[in-house]
Amino acid sequence: MKDKYGRTIEYLRISVTDRCNLRCLHCMPEEGVALMQHADILSYEEIAAAAAEAAKLGIRRIRLTGGEPLVRPQLHKLAGMLKAIPGIENVVLTTNAVLLKEQLPQLIEAGLDGVNISLNAMDREAYLAFTGRDEFDRAMEGLYAALDCPDLKVKVNCVPTAGREEQLLKLAQVARDTRAAVRFIELMPIGMGSMVKGIAKEDLLRLLSDRFGQPVPAGSDKKVQGPAEYYRYDGFQSDIGFISAVSNCFCEKCNRIRLTADGKLKSCLAFPAGEDVRAILRSGADPQELRNAVIRCIESKPEHHSFGSSETEESRLMSQIGG
Ligand code: SAM
Ligand code: SF4
């Protein structure tokens, strides 16, 4: 389905939980996070019912995210349910990879197509300092387990923050040494993101070319209308990507809607408004009601995100919105 600005909406991001096993500096505070009640969180059946209606309106790709999606028990069951929906072509996961190695066989069996692994440090001390948890070894095991699955698409995502340049250079080396592209995602002023200082793309490009030489532009994710701009460094197996949602708004190409763990269907990460899909699901209403909610969500999609304006979602945590 197209929205009122002519954008084809075919991508649904589903947050399956607001809980997480890490406390990354730019995302979740150590204490004081108001967690959703268990009963408020959509069941897998409810998520699949909402996704099935969205698929009838043209949703083709689904990303599972959170919080940390792998802390929700038996996530592979949901992946399998979503893959079975007519029209859904692609189901992928965004994860910190701490629990990935043990769950990967069942996720692959369920048909998972790809995994984006969020990593912000490449040694144990720096990882502990950034995430508040001593889980570097398990995260790396998760990354290498994913790389060992030949049919699984693997990307590494990093949110570059100031003062950690040596870690960013080490992260870039993952693209040099493996088949995983590394994408640097600009810090957004959401939740804890407003308390941390990010690094501008130009400064990061300079840092990288001082170490690895001048890159060659390698295009964008045109096939999936993705927002990353890629560069290839000499001797690298994979590309380095930059996603700069705030400084270089790509809203005119936005193709996505989002379902939060507590059942709000949102047309934009940056705006609080959303359709109450949970209320519809639990009222026993006809599936047409769900479809109408998806239609209203797509029709209400704003033209762009307006970070910095009073309407935005900046006070909520990324893990609550389902980043
Ligand atoms: N826990 C999973 C993970 O870390 O991949 C999935 C959820 S996490 C909210 C999804 C992505 O959002 C992560 O790559 C994380 O770094 C990113 N993120 C969190 N807060 C952000 C912020 N303020 N600005 C930009 N990205 C942010
Ligand atoms: Fe958890 Fe992901 Fe946020 Fe880190 S970025 S605290 S892993 S939800």
Tab-separated table of C-alpha atoms in Angstrom, residues 104-295:
chain	number	residue	atom	x	y	z
A	104	LEU	CA	20.491	-19.892	15.901
A	105	PRO	CA	19.847	-23.520	14.830
A	106	GLN	CA	16.134	-23.226	15.652
A	107	LEU	CA	15.880	-19.762	14.098
A	108	ILE	CA	17.456	-21.011	10.876
A	109	GLU	CA	15.161	-24.030	10.917
A	110	ALA	CA	12.212	-21.597	11.258
A	111	GLY	CA	13.386	-19.811	8.111
A	112	LEU	CA	15.167	-16.710	9.464
A	113	ASP	CA	16.684	-14.874	6.498
A	114	GLY	CA	19.144	-12.523	8.126
A	115	VAL	CA	20.533	-11.016	11.268
A	116	ASN	CA	21.771	-7.518	12.125
A	117	ILE	CA	24.119	-7.683	15.079
A	118	SER	CA	24.558	-4.563	17.191
A	119	LEU	CA	28.130	-4.247	18.419
A	120	ASN	CA	29.735	-1.124	19.802
A	121	ALA	CA	33.045	-2.413	21.123
A	122	MET	CA	35.615	-4.963	20.025
A	123	ASP	CA	37.341	-5.877	23.241
A	124	ARG	CA	36.135	-7.109	26.573
A	125	GLU	CA	36.876	-4.078	28.732
A	126	ALA	CA	35.400	-1.591	26.278
A	127	TYR	CA	32.350	-3.829	25.781
A	128	LEU	CA	31.763	-3.994	29.540
A	129	ALA	CA	32.167	-0.217	29.832
A	130	PHE	CA	29.655	0.383	27.003
A	131	THR	CA	27.053	-2.277	27.767
A	132	GLY	CA	27.389	-2.586	31.548
A	133	ARG	CA	27.650	-6.380	31.155
A	134	ASP	CA	30.597	-8.756	30.741
A	135	GLU	CA	29.102	-10.475	27.686
A	136	PHE	CA	31.702	-9.741	24.995
A	137	ASP	CA	32.688	-13.380	24.535
A	138	ARG	CA	29.103	-14.569	24.053
A	139	ALA	CA	28.350	-11.707	21.648
A	140	MET	CA	31.385	-12.661	19.545
A	141	GLU	CA	30.363	-16.325	19.614
A	142	GLY	CA	26.961	-15.202	18.338
A	143	LEU	CA	28.535	-13.186	15.533
A	144	TYR	CA	30.783	-16.030	14.409
A	145	ALA	CA	27.975	-18.582	14.658
A	146	ALA	CA	25.917	-16.364	12.330
A	147	LEU	CA	28.836	-15.955	9.917
A	148	ASP	CA	29.114	-19.740	9.801
A	149	CYS	CA	25.564	-20.049	8.377
A	150	PRO	CA	26.158	-19.581	4.643
A	151	ASP	CA	22.569	-18.690	3.710
A	152	LEU	CA	22.081	-16.166	6.514
A	153	LYS	CA	22.627	-12.490	5.663
A	154	VAL	CA	24.743	-10.910	8.403
A	155	LYS	CA	25.397	-7.223	9.074
A	156	VAL	CA	27.006	-5.495	12.031
A	157	ASN	CA	25.506	-2.232	13.290
A	158	CYS	CA	27.363	0.246	15.465
A	159	VAL	CA	26.208	3.597	16.872
A	160	PRO	CA	29.437	5.627	16.949
A	161	THR	CA	29.869	7.746	20.057
A	162	ALA	CA	32.649	10.208	20.828
A	163	GLY	CA	35.806	9.223	22.683
A	164	ARG	CA	35.775	5.597	21.503
A	165	GLU	CA	37.585	6.006	18.189
A	166	GLU	CA	39.906	3.018	18.630
A	167	GLN	CA	36.888	0.721	19.114
A	168	LEU	CA	35.242	2.108	15.979
A	169	LEU	CA	38.370	1.352	13.955
A	170	LYS	CA	38.378	-2.195	15.333
A	171	LEU	CA	34.707	-2.548	14.413
A	172	ALA	CA	35.471	-1.440	10.865
A	173	GLN	CA	37.955	-4.309	10.683
A	174	VAL	CA	35.033	-6.748	10.942
A	175	ALA	CA	34.165	-5.611	7.384
A	176	ARG	CA	37.794	-6.096	6.380
A	177	ASP	CA	38.025	-9.623	7.755
A	178	THR	CA	34.535	-11.132	7.320
A	179	ARG	CA	31.542	-11.264	4.974
A	180	ALA	CA	29.541	-8.915	7.249
A	181	ALA	CA	29.075	-5.292	6.185
A	182	VAL	CA	29.557	-2.896	9.095
A	183	ARG	CA	27.111	0.016	9.286
A	184	PHE	CA	27.635	3.086	11.426
A	185	ILE	CA	24.235	4.373	12.514
A	186	GLU	CA	24.028	7.984	13.585
A	187	LEU	CA	23.006	8.508	17.195
A	188	MET	CA	19.411	9.718	17.466
A	189	PRO	CA	18.250	12.115	20.187
A	190	ILE	CA	15.904	9.520	21.660
A	191	GLY	CA	15.929	8.420	25.316
A	192	MET	CA	19.516	7.938	26.514
A	193	GLY	CA	20.688	8.989	23.058
A	194	SER	CA	20.254	12.614	24.082
A	195	MET	CA	22.753	12.168	26.939
A	196	VAL	CA	25.592	10.845	24.766
A	197	LYS	CA	27.698	12.616	22.145
A	198	GLY	CA	27.711	11.079	18.699
A	199	ILE	CA	30.238	11.405	15.867
A	200	ALA	CA	29.398	13.047	12.537
A	201	LYS	CA	29.743	10.920	9.403
A	202	GLU	CA	32.422	13.248	7.982
A	203	ASP	CA	34.583	12.893	11.112
A	204	LEU	CA	34.189	9.145	11.054
A	205	LEU	CA	35.044	8.967	7.346
A	206	ARG	CA	38.212	10.976	8.076
A	207	LEU	CA	39.129	8.646	10.943
A	208	LEU	CA	38.626	5.601	8.729
A	209	SER	CA	40.540	6.951	5.736
A	210	ASP	CA	43.486	7.961	7.982
A	211	ARG	CA	43.714	4.304	8.980
A	212	PHE	CA	42.506	2.387	5.894
A	213	GLY	CA	43.019	4.790	2.964
A	214	GLN	CA	40.474	6.537	0.757
A	215	PRO	CA	37.332	4.456	0.126
A	216	VAL	CA	35.393	4.096	-3.110
A	217	PRO	CA	31.648	4.857	-2.877
A	218	ALA	CA	29.773	1.569	-3.200
A	219	GLY	CA	26.161	2.816	-3.528
A	220	SER	CA	23.153	2.290	-1.323
A	221	ASP	CA	20.767	-0.534	-0.387
A	222	LYS	CA	18.732	0.154	-3.529
A	223	LYS	CA	17.275	-3.312	-3.717
A	224	VAL	CA	15.469	-2.916	-0.404
A	225	GLN	CA	15.211	0.899	-0.417
A	226	GLY	CA	17.483	0.838	2.608
A	227	PRO	CA	18.957	4.036	3.961
A	228	ALA	CA	22.667	3.073	4.133
A	229	GLU	CA	25.341	4.691	1.933
A	230	TYR	CA	28.189	2.243	1.434
A	231	TYR	CA	31.952	2.618	0.925
A	232	ARG	CA	34.561	0.007	0.020
A	233	TYR	CA	38.089	0.204	1.448
A	234	ASP	CA	41.003	-1.402	-0.305
A	235	GLY	CA	41.579	-4.949	0.919
A	236	PHE	CA	38.202	-5.198	2.657
A	237	GLN	CA	35.931	-8.215	2.097
A	238	SER	CA	32.786	-6.194	2.869
A	239	ASP	CA	31.520	-2.624	2.771
A	240	ILE	CA	31.255	0.010	5.456
A	241	GLY	CA	27.845	1.718	5.540
A	242	PHE	CA	26.597	4.954	7.036
A	243	ILE	CA	23.001	5.561	8.100
A	244	SER	CA	22.461	9.189	9.009
A	245	ALA	CA	18.767	9.520	9.814
A	246	VAL	CA	19.027	12.804	11.671
A	247	SER	CA	21.578	14.864	9.734
A	248	ASN	CA	20.657	13.450	6.338
A	249	CYS	CA	16.935	12.720	6.585
A	250	PHE	CA	15.935	9.852	4.269
A	251	CYS	CA	12.248	10.054	5.166
A	252	GLU	CA	11.241	10.478	1.517
A	253	LYS	CA	12.315	6.849	0.986
A	254	CYS	CA	10.826	5.514	4.230
A	255	ASN	CA	9.004	2.245	3.634
A	256	ARG	CA	8.256	1.065	7.165
A	257	ILE	CA	5.756	0.933	10.001
A	258	ARG	CA	6.361	-0.428	13.506
A	259	LEU	CA	4.523	-2.564	16.023
A	260	THR	CA	5.571	-2.037	19.656
A	261	ALA	CA	5.702	-4.898	22.148
A	262	ASP	CA	2.525	-3.611	23.816
A	263	GLY	CA	0.649	-3.476	20.560
A	264	LYS	CA	0.850	0.092	19.263
A	265	LEU	CA	1.161	0.294	15.502
A	266	LYS	CA	3.254	3.346	14.722
A	267	SER	CA	3.896	5.086	11.446
A	268	CYS	CA	7.187	6.701	12.503
A	269	LEU	CA	9.839	6.057	15.155
A	270	ALA	CA	9.878	9.710	16.100
A	271	PHE	CA	6.165	10.232	16.808
A	272	PRO	CA	4.296	8.916	19.849
A	273	ALA	CA	0.908	8.361	18.189
A	274	GLY	CA	-0.093	4.831	17.244
A	275	GLU	CA	-3.062	2.594	16.496
A	276	ASP	CA	-4.038	0.424	19.471
A	277	VAL	CA	-3.799	-2.958	17.797
A	278	ARG	CA	-3.865	-4.800	21.134
A	279	ALA	CA	-7.273	-3.372	22.007
A	280	ILE	CA	-8.630	-4.462	18.623
A	281	LEU	CA	-7.108	-7.930	18.928
A	282	ARG	CA	-8.475	-8.451	22.432
A	283	SER	CA	-11.933	-7.078	21.689
A	284	GLY	CA	-12.632	-10.069	19.463
A	285	ALA	CA	-13.242	-7.722	16.534
A	286	ASP	CA	-13.345	-8.857	12.934
A	287	PRO	CA	-9.874	-9.066	11.241
A	288	GLN	CA	-11.120	-6.290	8.942
A	289	GLU	CA	-10.815	-3.969	11.982
A	290	LEU	CA	-7.141	-4.854	12.246
A	291	ARG	CA	-6.674	-4.198	8.561
A	292	ASN	CA	-8.405	-0.824	8.963
A	293	ALA	CA	-5.956	0.033	11.753
A	294	VAL	CA	-3.024	-0.782	9.439
A	295	ILE	CA	-4.602	1.388	6.736
